[in-house]
């Protein structure tokens, strides 16, 4: 069987609002993306995932859609979308769209109809329940804080919303709703898109009366129906966002024999730096052995039964160099080290815009500077619960979604070259030093390191097909593993921390790529690793380490 194209791809996530503004209104747009295709082509990525650009009142920056068939006027027009698709096609770049179908906006026509009357044909597109004892139907909580139920005057019932009040949940048990979703997906497929990223797809099987949010009983039935009715007839990339996935669950989605999705985003590694049992705002430092254990498990357990996605960051997560690297004196070294760890593994890598420049978290100094809907809610909740302001600030600085959403840093001119107007969100003041123009002019930049990693993935089947073997699972500082394919062995060895450490392997290695100057041949029996040093070696024949 021919290998699917997306196993060799590297995907670049664009958060359109913050990528490039072409008309000076301070909001990134489709023409802005089109004007930067040369940059993405130079980086070498072959797929763009666009966070939502559909019509939306923006209660959650586009993750609240009011019309799936139209482009939000602030991003452009459907004709501009088609033009972007066309320009991408010329450059061999595919676009995958964000599919947000767990919920719509409350301003979507379906919901407007549904809320009006119990007899509306759209009533059953959403989930309505009468209240209990003068309150909501049960104590289900919204992922953005507070009750998941909202009362409506018109019919005296509550509707379910797992996210904001302006994001009512769709009722997937209704076959008429599912048919509408298939129709809409086919519309986009026919426009020539390369696939879908599926927002919180593990929630669509919800059974609110039994308190079931994730991984409901009919979830996989719906996905198999979706596959049959929409993308199954084409070789498209589909990736489901699944916060609650274990490798066992990951196989259910991505085992090709089950005809569901290409792969999922799993978040186990993303949840390691929080207090056990606590919320992600309850901070705890990352332990490297725990990180390795999670990745190793996913690498090994999906082998032959599915396919991994590989990512450090997205629009909901803090900047990885600030999170698990060092965004001060070793920003360049640590950003490259993190890239090496991830891109050396088996799966499809995703790069979040600005990650290839080593963009950092925002230096906000008050909780009130954080304006994202989730940040506002958690701040209000924690103030009400009596948390110290300093604690709230520390949590937001470490984890707020705002960190990922500052404008892309293109150059050192005003507003980082993102806009000629006033940006919708403040530019990180470090743009004068950290920006694309600077990176392109510096052959040792993080950008060119990502470019080299992407080029390796395109030319070296060992990266896409080779087996994965973890080394040193308990070492607190070194992240090392082997890849093997066709008689060849590669060693990826990284110092995750600032202190010097020694790696003891076997044989000799030829340097493939490193974030420090390296001799062509290295003695792997005793490698002294400098701060955040990362190297990929080919182990010379007959000298395999084990
Ligand atoms: O996020 C899924 C999700 O579960 C979030 O609640 C996540 O836990 C949080 O954002 C982490 O900060 C997806 C989208 O990626 C996000 O942008 C949307 O707000 C959310 O769904 C609702 O559509
Ligand atoms: Ca604009």
CSV table of N, CA and C and ligand atoms in Angstrom, one decimal, residues 20-30 74-75 419, ligand 2:
chain,number,residue,atom,x,y,z
A,20,UNK,N,-0.5,38.1,9.7
A,20,UNK,CA,0.0,39.2,8.9
A,20,UNK,C,-1.3,40.0,8.5
A,21,UNK,N,-1.2,41.3,8.7
A,21,UNK,CA,-2.3,42.2,8.4
A,21,UNK,C,-2.0,42.9,7.1
A,22,UNK,N,-2.9,42.7,6.1
A,22,UNK,CA,-2.5,43.3,4.8
A,22,UNK,C,-3.2,44.7,4.6
A,23,UNK,N,-4.2,45.1,5.4
A,23,UNK,CA,-4.9,46.3,5.1
A,23,UNK,C,-4.9,47.3,6.2
A,24,UNK,N,-4.0,47.1,7.2
A,24,UNK,CA,-3.8,48.1,8.3
A,24,UNK,C,-5.0,48.2,9.3
A,25,UNK,N,-5.9,47.3,9.3
A,25,UNK,CA,-6.9,47.4,10.4
A,25,UNK,C,-6.5,46.7,11.7
A,26,UNK,N,-5.3,46.2,11.7
A,26,UNK,CA,-4.8,45.6,12.9
A,26,UNK,C,-5.1,44.1,13.1
A,27,UNK,N,-5.8,43.6,12.2
A,27,UNK,CA,-6.2,42.1,12.3
A,27,UNK,C,-5.6,41.4,11.1
A,28,UNK,N,-4.9,40.3,11.4
A,28,UNK,CA,-4.3,39.5,10.3
A,28,UNK,C,-5.4,39.0,9.4
A,29,UNK,N,-5.1,38.7,8.1
A,29,UNK,CA,-6.1,38.3,7.2
A,29,UNK,C,-5.6,37.4,6.1
A,30,UNK,N,-6.5,36.9,5.2
A,30,UNK,CA,-6.1,35.9,4.2
A,30,UNK,C,-5.1,36.5,3.2
A,74,UNK,N,-13.5,40.3,8.5
A,74,UNK,CA,-12.2,40.8,8.9
A,74,UNK,C,-11.0,40.0,8.3
A,75,UNK,N,-11.3,38.8,7.9
A,75,UNK,CA,-10.2,38.0,7.3
A,75,UNK,C,-10.2,38.1,5.8
A,419,UNK,N,1.5,44.9,11.2
A,419,UNK,CA,0.4,45.8,10.7
A,419,UNK,C,1.0,47.2,10.6
B,2,LIG,CA1,-6.6,43.1,8.2
